[in-house]
Amino acid sequence: MGHEAGRNCILIVIMALLGAMAAPAQAQEIRLQETTTPLAEALVRLAGQTSVDLVYAQSLVQNVTISCAYTGPSALNALRCLLRGTGLDARTTRPGQIVIVEAAEPIRRRTVSGLVSDDSGLPLAGAHVFLTDLSRGAITNRTGFFTFPDMRSGLHRVRISFLGFAPLDTLIAASDRPAAIRLRTEAVSAQDVLVESSEPRPGDRTPLPGMVAPPIARLERLPASLGGQDLLEALTWMPGIRRAGEVTGGLLVRGAGPDQNLYLLDGAPVYHPWHAFSLISTFQTETFRSVRVFRGAFPAEFGGRLSAVLDAELSDGRGPEPRASGAVNTHSARFLIEAPLSERASFMLGGRRSYVDRLIGREHPVEDDLGRKDTLKTGYYFYDWTAKLVFRPDDLSRVSITSYRGRDDLDLRLPFDVSLDLSSWLRPTDLLFEVSEWWRNRVVSVRYERLLSTRWYLTATSYDSRYQAREGAYLRPTLASDVRSTYGVDIRDAGLRVDMDYFRSDRHEFRMGWQAVSREFDSDVDALIRYNPDLFERLQEESNVRSVELSGYAQDTWRPSRHLEVLAGLRAVAFGSDRQIRLEPRLSAQWTLHPRLLLARGSFTRSYQYLHRIRDRHSFLYDIVSSRWIPSSRSADPARGTEWAVGLETRPRAYTIRLGGYLRRQHRVLLPRDVFQSKDDLSGPGIEVGTLLGQYEPGEARAFGVEAGLGHAGRRWMSQLSLTAERSDARPETGNQPFRPTRFDVPLAGRLYVERRWGAWSLGGAAVLRSGYPITVPEARYELSGPLDQEPVTYLYRPTVHNGRLPAYGRIDISAARDFRWLDAAWHVRLQLYNVLNHRNVIDRFYEPEGSRVVTRNQRGLPILPLFELRLDL
């Protein structure tokens, strides 16, 4: 018993000594000083300072960063400091072991968001924002806004980059207010890379195979046929877009007609975006901040046309310093001023006017050998004004006011028998014609944008767009007869549009909105035809049509994975008095096969067009230059279009390569009942809508094609190649007639522009080649005569429409430019030779019976033309 008691005492003493030794170890002080540290690393350091066994699932702590400062003896308190704000909790399961679990209370989810701008406060659209800890990315929208919804509370490490600016690594707290972020400009040097403007990389765009958004700086370098800065001309270098005529006519997109395009200027429609009888567009490239073109496939937010949508946003003048430029070219002179008014306001003002009337004069007093005097007129000019004022009441809102005014004015008084001999024009005569015509566009747009929260973004646009034209004519073909007429067209389009963006999560981004539009279509004609002093005919008519359109849409950008993006939307429209609601589903998808090298797109688009553009096909007294639009009604259904499209895109190095294909069907489009009707009568049937519709019939059209485009922009070389193979045909919906090629059917077309820079010098060459347009070739001739006819009348037999084709069209242009400084200013001079080979293409062909044979007469295109431009930048 004594020995056993002694052993127990010894054990008690040893345990006491061990406890005394262990006590200092348990009481060892723990020190933590962590700042935006990955939680997994902080846990390893904590375990190294304690003997506590930490148990946790790796999935709970990965991609979590923490900040913590702790000094003390408690391992449990130190761990809770590390887990504060992470949604995790620490629990002791047994002595010496702590388990990390999800907090019992649900954590509060917040949003990481911000507004990215440059040094001057100009929003940077297309900037790349990357959460380095979570490997998640986003792209800023056109207002510089980005958001990452459903984030844990706390600080997050973010990297922001944009071409031409220094990358920024910063910390952004998840909160209910967006962070204001400004990037500094940075000089970027590379051997063969020219930093122009940001164009998103392949995976950054919307998943629409037909959408192109070339940088404005690149569009400014693409040549216009007649020189100057012309946005619509520059867009013809993109695949699937071309002009209807040699240098005139509207834009043709994927084989559709020019009336099937919607032109938006800061959200307001422009009905006639052309000057000089469609030679020059009203859109000057340098006045714009961004341009998007949707070819065939467009999202649910756009509607009202079947072929394409041009969404152009004017520059707002924000920049570190004021900027001014002026230029004069072959046909006009222009200026542009951009300047900040304060830290929150800026403006842009641009103007342009032709000057040929200043060179040759508008009025010419003449006198012949007999002393007769007269005043002949050769007046023509066009002008336009573009202005934009931007004001930011606070960091979360933006107000912009846009105004555009443009006008063409033609005033002619010439002998009736003018010839190519210009010296014979300016002479007194009793037989003459007078033409007094003008047409103009006036657009006012007010847009309000507001970041309501980190998830909601509001855009409200109100606009008033008006197109007017007035045609006056006086003809005196003989001493006993004359014709006087005036004809007017007035189109007014006023609308209110509200769009809402909802950033649900990084997988779902919703956009929804509604629009109300009121349209007025007025026209009038007053014509007096005097055949002789005792016989005359008078035509007086007015036409007034009103329509209201209500529409709404909703669309979701769904990203189920890093490689797949789906854009699904639905548009609903109620038009006119019938209030029938028509649905327009839209669906597109983008699959990223390689993050930087290859992506594939596909889309399905259903759309309606509720406006038809028609003209009288009989009288030459009206509908000469004006555009006559009429709304759909019970007697004219809206046209319906369906298009399927696919596309591939890759960007190896500094190149952009696009391949695409499409298939389109259209129904209820208006086709002429008599394609051979000549517009050469004095008195037509009138301007009433029903009368004009009687000259047309509903038809169906179809088109399919493949496109290829290659673009390159480097420091020394720039090139743009577009190739298109397409077919388009149409037929009336009744009569079971076969499909025939449309007026602008072109099986093959290609355009190439190459530019090389040597220091201050640059040389460029452009080549245009396409198939000839379809024509109708007569197959026979026949003669008819009546009992009162002195001679039989010869007619041409043309049973088949568009059974022939003009010769292929080809042209080569060259240019040379030089930059230099003079008088403390930057100057740019450019010389261009249009059609340098002087190959006058056949652009039309006529067949006329003469006696016993049919004579072919060709209308040829423009010869070689020297063009110039001189620009001054301050």
GROMACS .gro file of C-alpha atoms in nm, residues 285-495:
model
  211
  285THR     CA    1  -1.814   6.031  -8.945
  286GLU     CA    2  -1.609   6.257  -8.719
  287THR     CA    3  -1.916   6.384  -8.531
  288PHE     CA    4  -1.995   6.042  -8.386
  289ARG     CA    5  -1.879   5.868  -8.074
  290SER     CA    6  -1.997   5.517  -8.159
  291VAL     CA    7  -2.186   5.335  -8.433
  292ARG     CA    8  -2.355   4.996  -8.431
  293VAL     CA    9  -2.502   4.833  -8.740
  294PHE     CA   10  -2.735   4.536  -8.704
  295ARG     CA   11  -2.756   4.352  -9.035
  296GLY     CA   12  -3.072   4.144  -9.040
  297ALA     CA   13  -3.045   4.013  -8.685
  298PHE     CA   14  -3.120   4.271  -8.418
  299PRO     CA   15  -3.224   4.245  -8.053
  300ALA     CA   16  -3.578   4.290  -7.928
  301GLU     CA   17  -3.518   4.654  -7.832
  302PHE     CA   18  -3.519   4.748  -8.203
  303GLY     CA   19  -3.804   4.710  -8.448
  304GLY     CA   20  -3.996   4.869  -8.731
  305ARG     CA   21  -3.771   4.760  -9.019
  306LEU     CA   22  -3.688   4.430  -9.187
  307SER     CA   23  -3.332   4.469  -9.310
  308ALA     CA   24  -3.101   4.667  -9.082
  309VAL     CA   25  -3.074   4.913  -8.795
  310LEU     CA   26  -2.807   5.183  -8.771
  311ASP     CA   27  -2.774   5.300  -8.410
  312ALA     CA   28  -2.542   5.603  -8.409
  313GLU     CA   29  -2.449   5.809  -8.103
  314LEU     CA   30  -2.302   6.157  -8.142
  315SER     CA   31  -1.988   6.266  -7.965
  316ASP     CA   32  -2.059   6.461  -7.648
  317GLY     CA   33  -1.753   6.686  -7.636
  318ARG     CA   34  -1.606   6.555  -7.311
  319GLY     CA   35  -1.230   6.560  -7.314
  320PRO     CA   36  -0.933   6.701  -7.127
  321GLU     CA   37  -0.912   7.002  -7.359
  322PRO     CA   38  -1.127   7.175  -7.622
  323ARG     CA   39  -1.085   7.050  -7.975
  324ALA     CA   40  -1.168   7.221  -8.302
  325SER     CA   41  -1.123   7.129  -8.666
  326GLY     CA   42  -1.218   7.266  -9.004
  327ALA     CA   43  -1.199   7.118  -9.351
  328VAL     CA   44  -1.276   7.195  -9.712
  329ASN     CA   45  -1.314   6.934  -9.984
  330THR     CA   46  -1.438   6.905 -10.339
  331HIS     CA   47  -1.805   6.963 -10.258
  332SER     CA   48  -1.833   7.128  -9.915
  333ALA     CA   49  -1.668   7.292  -9.615
  334ARG     CA   50  -1.722   7.188  -9.255
  335PHE     CA   51  -1.618   7.254  -8.896
  336LEU     CA   52  -1.636   7.073  -8.564
  337ILE     CA   53  -1.596   7.206  -8.209
  338GLU     CA   54  -1.590   6.993  -7.895
  339ALA     CA   55  -1.524   7.133  -7.549
  340PRO     CA   56  -1.606   7.083  -7.182
  341LEU     CA   57  -1.808   7.365  -7.025
  342SER     CA   58  -1.739   7.251  -6.670
  343GLU     CA   59  -1.659   6.934  -6.481
  344ARG     CA   60  -2.016   6.818  -6.542
  345ALA     CA   61  -2.109   6.972  -6.878
  346SER     CA   62  -1.977   6.961  -7.233
  347PHE     CA   63  -2.094   7.028  -7.586
  348MET     CA   64  -2.031   6.943  -7.950
  349LEU     CA   65  -2.115   7.164  -8.248
  350GLY     CA   66  -2.061   7.081  -8.612
  351GLY     CA   67  -2.167   7.238  -8.937
  352ARG     CA   68  -2.128   7.184  -9.308
  353ARG     CA   69  -2.226   7.364  -9.630
  354SER     CA   70  -2.168   7.310  -9.998
  355TYR     CA   71  -2.015   7.600 -10.188
  356VAL     CA   72  -2.066   7.530 -10.559
  357ASP     CA   73  -2.335   7.800 -10.573
  358ARG     CA   74  -2.081   8.049 -10.441
  359LEU     CA   75  -1.841   7.961 -10.721
  360ILE     CA   76  -2.074   7.965 -11.021
  361GLY     CA   77  -2.341   8.196 -10.881
  362ARG     CA   78  -2.713   8.145 -10.835
  363GLU     CA   79  -2.849   8.399 -11.086
  364HIS     CA   80  -2.719   8.483 -11.431
  365PRO     CA   81  -2.857   8.789 -11.617
  366VAL     CA   82  -2.837   8.718 -11.991
  367GLU     CA   83  -2.905   8.913 -12.311
  368ASP     CA   84  -2.907   8.801 -12.674
  369ASP     CA   85  -2.824   8.985 -12.995
  370LEU     CA   86  -3.182   9.114 -13.024
  371GLY     CA   87  -3.169   9.282 -12.685
  372ARG     CA   88  -3.392   9.033 -12.504
  373LYS     CA   89  -3.304   9.002 -12.137
  374ASP     CA   90  -3.366   8.726 -11.889
  375THR     CA   91  -3.235   8.594 -11.559
  376LEU     CA   92  -3.142   8.228 -11.555
  377LYS     CA   93  -3.074   8.036 -11.236
  378THR     CA   94  -2.834   7.755 -11.145
  379GLY     CA   95  -2.862   7.755 -10.768
  380TYR     CA   96  -2.805   7.454 -10.547
  381TYR     CA   97  -2.666   7.411 -10.199
  382PHE     CA   98  -2.700   7.192  -9.893
  383TYR     CA   99  -2.612   7.243  -9.530
  384ASP     CA  100  -2.649   7.073  -9.194
  385TRP     CA  101  -2.599   7.161  -8.829
  386THR     CA  102  -2.533   6.908  -8.554
  387ALA     CA  103  -2.524   6.999  -8.186
  388LYS     CA  104  -2.517   6.809  -7.860
  389LEU     CA  105  -2.516   6.928  -7.500
  390VAL     CA  106  -2.441   6.690  -7.213
  391PHE     CA  107  -2.492   6.763  -6.844
  392ARG     CA  108  -2.439   6.538  -6.543
  393PRO     CA  109  -2.642   6.659  -6.243
  394ASP     CA  110  -2.457   6.409  -6.022
  395ASP     CA  111  -2.233   6.107  -6.050
  396LEU     CA  112  -2.526   5.874  -6.116
  397SER     CA  113  -2.723   6.057  -6.385
  398ARG     CA  114  -2.669   6.209  -6.728
  399VAL     CA  115  -2.881   6.435  -6.950
  400SER     CA  116  -2.808   6.489  -7.319
  401ILE     CA  117  -2.983   6.712  -7.572
  402THR     CA  118  -2.927   6.653  -7.944
  403SER     CA  119  -3.029   6.874  -8.234
  404TYR     CA  120  -2.982   6.813  -8.605
  405ARG     CA  121  -3.094   7.032  -8.896
  406GLY     CA  122  -3.018   6.973  -9.260
  407ARG     CA  123  -3.155   7.114  -9.586
  408ASP     CA  124  -3.108   7.089  -9.963
  409ASP     CA  125  -3.220   7.374 -10.189
  410LEU     CA  126  -3.242   7.360 -10.569
  411ASP     CA  127  -3.335   7.662 -10.783
  412LEU     CA  128  -3.309   7.623 -11.163
  413ARG     CA  129  -3.431   7.829 -11.458
  414LEU     CA  130  -3.286   7.707 -11.787
  415PRO     CA  131  -3.380   7.675 -12.155
  416PHE     CA  132  -3.606   7.382 -12.229
  417ASP     CA  133  -3.368   7.240 -12.488
  418VAL     CA  134  -3.045   7.241 -12.288
  419SER     CA  135  -2.763   7.031 -12.425
  420LEU     CA  136  -2.419   6.929 -12.310
  421ASP     CA  137  -2.286   7.251 -12.461
  422LEU     CA  138  -2.284   7.461 -12.145
  423SER     CA  139  -2.245   7.783 -12.343
  424SER     CA  140  -2.595   7.731 -12.484
  425TRP     CA  141  -2.753   7.726 -12.140
  426LEU     CA  142  -2.713   8.092 -12.054
  427ARG     CA  143  -2.927   8.254 -12.323
  428PRO     CA  144  -3.272   8.413 -12.327
  429THR     CA  145  -3.546   8.183 -12.447
  430ASP     CA  146  -3.923   8.161 -12.464
  431LEU     CA  147  -3.919   7.783 -12.401
  432LEU     CA  148  -3.787   7.712 -12.055
  433PHE     CA  149  -3.831   7.515 -11.737
  434GLU     CA  150  -3.805   7.623 -11.375
  435VAL     CA  151  -3.751   7.394 -11.078
  436SER     CA  152  -3.766   7.508 -10.718
  437GLU     CA  153  -3.724   7.223 -10.470
  438TRP     CA  154  -3.610   7.182 -10.114
  439TRP     CA  155  -3.611   6.902  -9.861
  440ARG     CA  156  -3.496   6.900  -9.501
  441ASN     CA  157  -3.464   6.700  -9.179
  442ARG     CA  158  -3.509   6.836  -8.830
  443VAL     CA  159  -3.437   6.615  -8.529
  444VAL     CA  160  -3.445   6.695  -8.157
  445SER     CA  161  -3.370   6.429  -7.898
  446VAL     CA  162  -3.354   6.447  -7.517
  447ARG     CA  163  -3.213   6.151  -7.326
  448TYR     CA  164  -3.201   6.098  -6.950
  449GLU     CA  165  -2.993   5.822  -6.795
  450ARG     CA  166  -2.986   5.728  -6.429
  451LEU     CA  167  -2.822   5.455  -6.225
  452LEU     CA  168  -3.109   5.378  -5.990
  453SER     CA  169  -2.915   5.119  -5.792
  454THR     CA  170  -2.634   4.875  -5.840
  455ARG     CA  171  -2.877   4.652  -6.029
  456TRP     CA  172  -3.111   4.892  -6.213
  457TYR     CA  173  -3.021   5.136  -6.489
  458LEU     CA  174  -3.278   5.369  -6.649
  459THR     CA  175  -3.266   5.528  -6.996
  460ALA     CA  176  -3.550   5.754  -7.110
  461THR     CA  177  -3.552   5.912  -7.456
  462SER     CA  178  -3.793   6.165  -7.602
  463TYR     CA  179  -3.761   6.281  -7.961
  464ASP     CA  180  -3.927   6.476  -8.240
  465SER     CA  181  -3.817   6.397  -8.597
  466ARG     CA  182  -3.954   6.577  -8.902
  467TYR     CA  183  -3.892   6.538  -9.274
  468GLN     CA  184  -4.033   6.793  -9.520
  469ALA     CA  185  -4.002   6.834  -9.895
  470ARG     CA  186  -4.149   7.085 -10.139
  471GLU     CA  187  -4.128   7.050 -10.515
  472GLY     CA  188  -4.226   7.335 -10.746
  473ALA     CA  189  -4.202   7.328 -11.126
  474TYR     CA  190  -4.287   7.547 -11.423
  475LEU     CA  191  -4.249   7.405 -11.774
  476ARG     CA  192  -4.308   7.587 -12.102
  477PRO     CA  193  -4.244   7.335 -12.379
  478THR     CA  194  -4.430   7.543 -12.642
  479LEU     CA  195  -4.545   7.902 -12.676
  480ALA     CA  196  -4.908   7.800 -12.625
  481SER     CA  197  -4.874   7.550 -12.338
  482ASP     CA  198  -4.724   7.544 -11.993
  483VAL     CA  199  -4.740   7.351 -11.666
  484ARG     CA  200  -4.728   7.482 -11.310
  485SER     CA  201  -4.721   7.252 -11.010
  486THR     CA  202  -4.634   7.243 -10.641
  487TYR     CA  203  -4.608   6.927 -10.438
  488GLY     CA  204  -4.531   6.885 -10.069
  489VAL     CA  205  -4.458   6.605  -9.824
  490ASP     CA  206  -4.450   6.642  -9.446
  491ILE     CA  207  -4.366   6.353  -9.212
  492ARG     CA  208  -4.357   6.401  -8.835
  493ASP     CA  209  -4.249   6.130  -8.592
  494ALA     CA  210  -4.266   6.202  -8.217
  495GLY     CA  211  -4.196   5.937  -7.957
   0.00000   0.00000   0.00000
